[in-house]
C-alpha cells in the first residue's frame, strides 16, 4: 500500500466515524457504542459528539537491531537514521546509547528506550517534521492525539511541538485535545514525573488504574485504600485521563483485564460514574501471552473487529453496563 492509499483510507475512516454519534478513538480506530442489548430503552446517541483520536509515536522510530527494511507503505529505512520519506537523516537522532537509569532525566530523554532510535526533539528540523505530521492528521479530520512515551522527551520539547502544531494549523493550543503517556513512578527522576507535562495537555494517570485493581480485586471496604481515597496524591481531575486497563498494562498484570470477569466489568462501570478524570474505555482482543496478536493478523494487516461470540475480540464498549453508563 502506498502512502497516498494509506492517507485516503484514513480519511475514509474518519469521514465514516464523524457520521456516527458516539465513538471512542484509539490509534485512528473507533469503538462504537451500540443500542442496548435485548431491547428495551434505546440509547440516544444524538446527544454525543463523535471524534477520532490518533495514537502518535514521536519519540523514536525503528529498533537498531533492524539493519534496514521497508515499511508497509513502501518507505525504506535503516538503523543509521536514514528515513527519506519522513525527511530524517542520522543528524536528527541522539547518539546511540541505552537508558542506564530512570533516576537520571538526561538518560531517559536522550537514550534509546528498548533499543529504538531516539529522535532529537530539541532539533528545529525534527520539530518541524513532527508538527507537520500532526497538522496533516488534523487536516484529515482527527480531533486530537494520544502521544506515546512522552516522559522520554523533555517537557519543553513536547510543548514546543504542540505550539508549532497550533501555529501551523491556525488553532488555539486549547482547541487541540492532547493526552500524554507519562507513567509516573516516585522512584524515578523528578523531571520526568507527570506534573511536568501538564502545560501541554492531559496525562494518563496510571496510578488510578493500579488503584482500581487493588480495590476491585479485593473487598471495597477492606485494606488501607477506600474509594474516596482514589484521587489522593495523583494528577488533578481536570488534567487526568484514566482507564481500567490499556494495551500495555493488560499484558504485565498491573491492571484488571477482561480475564477478571465481573471485577473488570464493575471497575469500568465505576470509572464512568466516578467524578475523576476523563475516562477511556479499552476494547481490544483476547491474548494468551505478552506478544499475542489479534486473531487472523499478519505482519502487515489486522482484520476488522469481530464482536461475535468466540471471535477472539473483547468488545468492552458493547457491554450494557458500559454503554449504559456512557449514556
Coordinates of C-alpha atoms in Angstrom, one line a residue:
X1 CA 0.0 0.0 0.0
X2 CA 1.4 3.4 -0.9
X3 CA 1.4 6.5 1.4
X4 CA -1.3 8.0 -0.7
X5 CA -3.5 5.0 -0.4
X6 CA -3.0 5.0 3.4
X7 CA -3.9 8.6 3.6
X8 CA -7.1 8.0 1.6
X9 CA -8.1 5.1 3.8
X10 CA -7.5 7.1 7.0
X11 CA -9.7 9.9 5.5
X12 CA -12.5 7.5 4.7
X13 CA -12.4 6.0 8.2
X14 CA -12.6 9.4 9.8
X15 CA -15.4 10.6 7.5
X16 CA -17.4 7.5 8.3
X17 CA -16.9 7.9 12.0
X18 CA -18.0 11.5 12.2
X19 CA -21.3 10.4 10.8
X20 CA -21.8 8.2 13.8
X21 CA -22.9 9.8 17.0
X22 CA -20.7 8.2 19.7
X23 CA -17.2 6.7 19.5
X24 CA -14.0 6.3 21.5
X25 CA -10.9 6.8 19.4
X26 CA -7.7 4.7 19.6
X27 CA -5.0 4.6 17.0
X28 CA -7.2 6.2 14.3
X29 CA -9.8 3.5 15.0
X30 CA -13.2 3.8 16.6
X31 CA -15.3 1.8 19.0
X32 CA -19.0 2.5 18.6
X33 CA -21.4 2.5 21.5
X34 CA -24.4 0.4 20.3
X35 CA -28.1 0.4 21.4
X36 CA -28.9 -1.6 24.5
X37 CA -28.8 -5.3 24.1
X38 CA -32.0 -7.3 24.4
X39 CA -34.4 -4.5 23.5
X40 CA -35.9 -2.0 26.0
X41 CA -35.0 1.6 26.1
X42 CA -32.6 2.6 23.2
X43 CA -29.5 4.6 23.9
X44 CA -29.9 8.0 22.2
X45 CA -26.6 8.8 20.5
X46 CA -27.7 12.2 19.1
X47 CA -26.6 14.0 22.3
X48 CA -22.9 13.0 21.8
X49 CA -20.1 14.0 19.5
X50 CA -18.1 11.5 17.5
X51 CA -14.4 12.0 17.5
X52 CA -11.3 10.1 16.3
X53 CA -8.2 10.4 18.4
X54 CA -4.8 9.4 16.7
X55 CA -2.2 7.5 18.7
X56 CA 1.1 9.1 17.8
X57 CA 4.7 7.9 18.4
X58 CA 7.1 10.8 18.1
X59 CA 10.0 10.0 20.4
X60 CA 11.5 7.2 18.4
X61 CA 11.5 5.1 15.3
X62 CA 12.6 1.5 14.4
X63 CA 14.9 -0.6 16.5
X64 CA 18.6 -0.5 15.9
X65 CA 18.6 -4.3 15.7
X66 CA 16.8 -4.0 12.3
X67 CA 19.7 -3.1 9.9
X68 CA 17.4 -1.9 7.1
X69 CA 14.0 -2.6 5.7
X70 CA 10.9 -1.3 4.0
X71 CA 7.7 -0.1 5.8
X72 CA 4.2 -1.2 4.8
X73 CA 3.8 1.9 2.8
X74 CA 6.9 1.2 0.8
X75 CA 9.2 3.6 2.6
X76 CA 12.8 2.5 3.2
X77 CA 14.7 2.9 6.5
X78 CA 17.9 1.7 8.2
X79 CA 19.4 1.7 11.7
X80 CA 21.8 4.6 10.9
X81 CA 18.9 7.1 10.9
X82 CA 18.0 7.3 7.2
X83 CA 14.3 7.7 6.8
X84 CA 14.0 9.5 3.5
X85 CA 10.1 9.5 3.3
X86 CA 9.9 11.2 6.7
X87 CA 12.9 13.5 5.9
X88 CA 15.1 12.2 8.7
X89 CA 18.9 11.7 8.5
X90 CA 21.3 10.5 11.2
X91 CA 21.8 14.0 12.4
X92 CA 18.2 14.1 13.6
X93 CA 18.8 11.4 16.2
X94 CA 20.6 11.3 19.5
X95 CA 23.9 9.4 19.6
X96 CA 23.2 5.8 20.3
X97 CA 23.1 4.9 24.0
X98 CA 20.9 2.8 26.3
X99 CA 19.0 4.2 29.2
X100 CA 21.2 3.3 32.2
X101 CA 18.8 4.6 34.9
X102 CA 15.4 6.2 35.3
X103 CA 16.8 8.3 38.1
X104 CA 18.7 10.5 35.6
X105 CA 16.4 12.5 33.3
X106 CA 19.0 13.1 30.7
X107 CA 19.4 9.3 30.3
X108 CA 15.6 8.9 29.9
X109 CA 15.4 11.8 27.4
X110 CA 18.4 11.3 25.2
X111 CA 19.0 7.5 25.1
X112 CA 17.1 4.6 23.4
X113 CA 14.2 3.0 25.0
X114 CA 14.0 -0.7 24.2
X115 CA 16.7 -0.2 21.5
X116 CA 14.6 2.2 19.4
X117 CA 16.3 5.0 17.5
X118 CA 15.8 8.2 19.6
X119 CA 14.8 11.4 17.8
X120 CA 16.3 14.6 19.0
X121 CA 13.1 16.6 19.7
X122 CA 15.2 19.7 20.6
X123 CA 16.1 20.0 16.9
X124 CA 14.2 22.6 14.9
X125 CA 14.1 20.3 11.9
X126 CA 12.7 17.4 13.9
X127 CA 10.1 19.6 15.5
X128 CA 9.1 20.9 12.0
X129 CA 8.7 17.3 10.7
X130 CA 6.7 16.2 13.7
X131 CA 4.4 19.3 13.7
X132 CA 3.7 18.8 10.0
X133 CA 2.6 15.2 10.8
X134 CA 0.2 16.4 13.5
X135 CA -1.2 19.1 11.2
X136 CA -1.7 16.6 8.4
X137 CA -3.7 14.3 10.8
X138 CA -5.8 17.3 11.9
X139 CA -6.5 18.1 8.2
X140 CA -7.7 14.5 7.8
X141 CA -10.2 15.2 10.5
X142 CA -8.9 13.8 13.8
X143 CA -10.0 15.7 16.9
X144 CA -6.8 15.2 18.9
X145 CA -4.0 13.0 20.0
X146 CA -2.7 10.4 22.4
X147 CA 1.1 10.9 22.5
X148 CA 3.2 7.9 23.3
X149 CA 6.3 7.7 25.5
X150 CA 6.2 11.4 26.5
X151 CA 8.4 11.1 29.5
X152 CA 11.2 10.1 27.1
X153 CA 11.2 13.7 25.8
X154 CA 11.9 16.9 27.8
X155 CA 8.7 18.8 28.7
X156 CA 9.8 21.9 26.9
X157 CA 10.3 19.9 23.6
X158 CA 6.8 18.5 23.8
X159 CA 5.3 21.9 24.5
X160 CA 7.3 23.5 21.6
X161 CA 6.0 20.8 19.2
X162 CA 2.4 21.4 20.2
X163 CA 2.8 25.2 19.9
X164 CA 4.1 24.7 16.3
X165 CA 1.1 22.5 15.6
X166 CA -1.3 25.2 16.8
X167 CA 0.5 27.9 14.8
X168 CA 0.6 25.9 11.6
X169 CA -3.0 24.7 11.9
X170 CA -4.4 28.1 12.9
X171 CA -5.8 26.6 16.1
X172 CA -5.6 27.6 19.7
X173 CA -3.4 25.3 21.9
X174 CA -6.5 24.6 24.0
X175 CA -8.5 23.5 20.9
X176 CA -6.2 20.6 20.2
X177 CA -7.1 17.7 22.5
X178 CA -3.8 16.2 23.7
X179 CA -3.3 13.4 26.2
X180 CA 0.2 12.0 27.1
X181 CA 1.6 8.7 28.2
X182 CA 3.7 9.6 31.2
X183 CA 4.0 6.6 33.5
X184 CA 4.6 8.1 37.0
X185 CA 6.9 6.4 39.4
X186 CA 8.1 8.2 42.6
X187 CA 11.4 6.3 42.4
X188 CA 12.3 7.9 39.1
X189 CA 13.8 11.4 38.4
X190 CA 11.6 14.3 39.5
X191 CA 12.0 15.9 36.0
X192 CA 10.1 13.0 34.3
X193 CA 7.1 12.9 36.6
X194 CA 3.6 13.6 35.1
X195 CA 3.3 17.0 36.7
X196 CA 6.0 18.4 34.4
X197 CA 3.9 17.8 31.3
X198 CA 0.6 19.4 32.3
X199 CA 1.3 22.6 30.4
X200 CA 0.9 20.7 27.1
X201 CA -2.3 18.7 27.9
X202 CA -3.7 15.8 29.9
X203 CA -1.6 12.9 31.2
X204 CA -2.5 9.3 31.5
X205 CA -2.9 8.6 35.2
X206 CA -1.6 5.1 35.6
X207 CA -1.9 5.1 39.4
X208 CA -5.7 5.3 39.0
X209 CA -5.7 2.0 37.1
X210 CA -3.4 0.4 39.7
X211 CA -5.7 1.5 42.5
X212 CA -8.8 0.2 40.7
X213 CA -7.2 -3.2 40.5
X214 CA -6.4 -3.1 44.2
X215 CA -10.0 -2.1 45.1
X216 CA -11.9 -4.3 42.8
X217 CA -9.8 -7.4 43.2
X218 CA -10.5 -7.3 46.9
X219 CA -13.1 -6.0 49.3
X220 CA -14.1 -2.4 48.6
X221 CA -14.3 -1.9 52.4
X222 CA -11.0 -3.5 53.2
X223 CA -7.4 -2.5 53.1
X224 CA -5.7 0.9 53.5
X225 CA -7.3 2.5 50.5
X226 CA -11.0 3.3 50.1
X227 CA -13.0 4.6 47.2
X228 CA -12.9 8.2 48.4
X229 CA -9.1 8.0 48.6
X230 CA -8.7 7.1 44.9
X231 CA -7.8 10.7 43.7
X232 CA -5.4 11.4 46.6
X233 CA -1.9 12.5 45.7
X234 CA -2.2 11.9 41.9
X235 CA -2.9 14.3 39.0
X236 CA -5.8 16.8 39.4
X237 CA -9.0 15.5 37.8
X238 CA -9.1 18.1 35.1
X239 CA -5.7 17.1 33.7
X240 CA -6.0 13.3 34.1
X241 CA -7.1 10.7 31.5
X242 CA -8.0 7.4 33.2
X243 CA -8.6 3.8 32.3
X244 CA -9.1 0.4 33.8
X245 CA -6.5 -1.1 31.5
X246 CA -4.7 -0.4 28.3
X247 CA -2.8 -2.4 25.6
X248 CA 0.4 -2.3 27.7
X249 CA -0.8 -2.8 31.3
X250 CA -3.1 -5.7 30.5
X251 CA -0.1 -7.7 29.4
X252 CA 2.0 -7.2 32.5
X253 CA -0.6 -8.0 35.2
X254 CA -0.6 -4.4 36.5
X255 CA -4.3 -3.8 35.9
X256 CA -7.6 -5.6 35.7
X257 CA -8.4 -7.1 32.3
X258 CA -11.3 -8.9 30.6
X259 CA -9.9 -12.1 32.2
X260 CA -11.0 -10.8 35.6
X261 CA -14.7 -11.1 34.7
X262 CA -17.2 -9.3 36.9
X263 CA -14.4 -7.3 38.7
X264 CA -13.4 -5.8 35.3
X265 CA -17.0 -5.1 34.3
X266 CA -17.7 -3.4 37.7
X267 CA -14.5 -1.3 37.5
X268 CA -15.4 0.0 34.0
X269 CA -18.9 1.0 35.1
X270 CA -17.4 2.6 38.2
X271 CA -14.9 4.6 36.2
X272 CA -17.6 6.0 34.0
X273 CA -19.6 7.1 37.1
X274 CA -16.8 8.3 39.4
X275 CA -16.1 12.1 39.1
X276 CA -12.4 11.9 38.4
X277 CA -10.5 12.4 35.1
X278 CA -11.5 11.8 31.5
X279 CA -12.4 8.1 31.2
X280 CA -11.1 5.9 28.4
X281 CA -12.8 2.5 27.8
X282 CA -10.4 0.0 26.3
X283 CA -11.6 -2.6 23.8
X284 CA -9.1 -5.0 22.3
X285 CA -8.6 -8.7 21.6
X286 CA -8.0 -11.7 23.7
X287 CA -4.4 -12.6 24.4
X288 CA -2.6 -15.6 25.7
X289 CA 0.9 -14.3 26.3
X290 CA 2.8 -10.9 26.2
X291 CA 3.3 -10.9 22.4
X292 CA -0.1 -12.3 21.3
X293 CA -1.6 -10.5 18.3
X294 CA -5.2 -10.3 17.1
X295 CA -6.8 -13.4 15.7
X296 CA -6.1 -13.5 12.0
X297 CA -3.5 -10.7 12.0
X298 CA -0.4 -10.8 9.8
X299 CA 2.8 -8.8 9.8
X300 CA 1.2 -6.1 7.7
X301 CA -2.6 -6.2 8.5
X302 CA -5.1 -6.7 11.2
X303 CA -8.6 -7.9 10.4
X304 CA -11.7 -5.8 11.1
X305 CA -13.1 -6.1 14.6
X306 CA -15.5 -9.0 15.1
X307 CA -17.6 -8.7 18.3
X308 CA -19.4 -12.0 17.8
X309 CA -19.2 -14.8 20.4
X310 CA -15.8 -16.6 20.5
X311 CA -14.4 -14.2 17.9
X312 CA -11.3 -13.5 20.0
X313 CA -12.2 -9.9 20.4
X314 CA -13.0 -8.3 23.7
X315 CA -15.6 -5.6 22.8
X316 CA -15.9 -3.8 26.2
X317 CA -17.8 -0.8 24.8
X318 CA -20.7 -3.1 23.7
X319 CA -21.4 -4.4 27.2
X320 CA -24.7 -3.0 28.5
X321 CA -23.2 -1.9 31.8
X322 CA -20.5 0.1 30.0
X323 CA -22.5 1.8 27.2
X324 CA -25.4 2.3 29.7
X325 CA -23.0 4.3 31.9
X326 CA -21.8 6.3 28.9
X327 CA -25.4 7.2 28.3

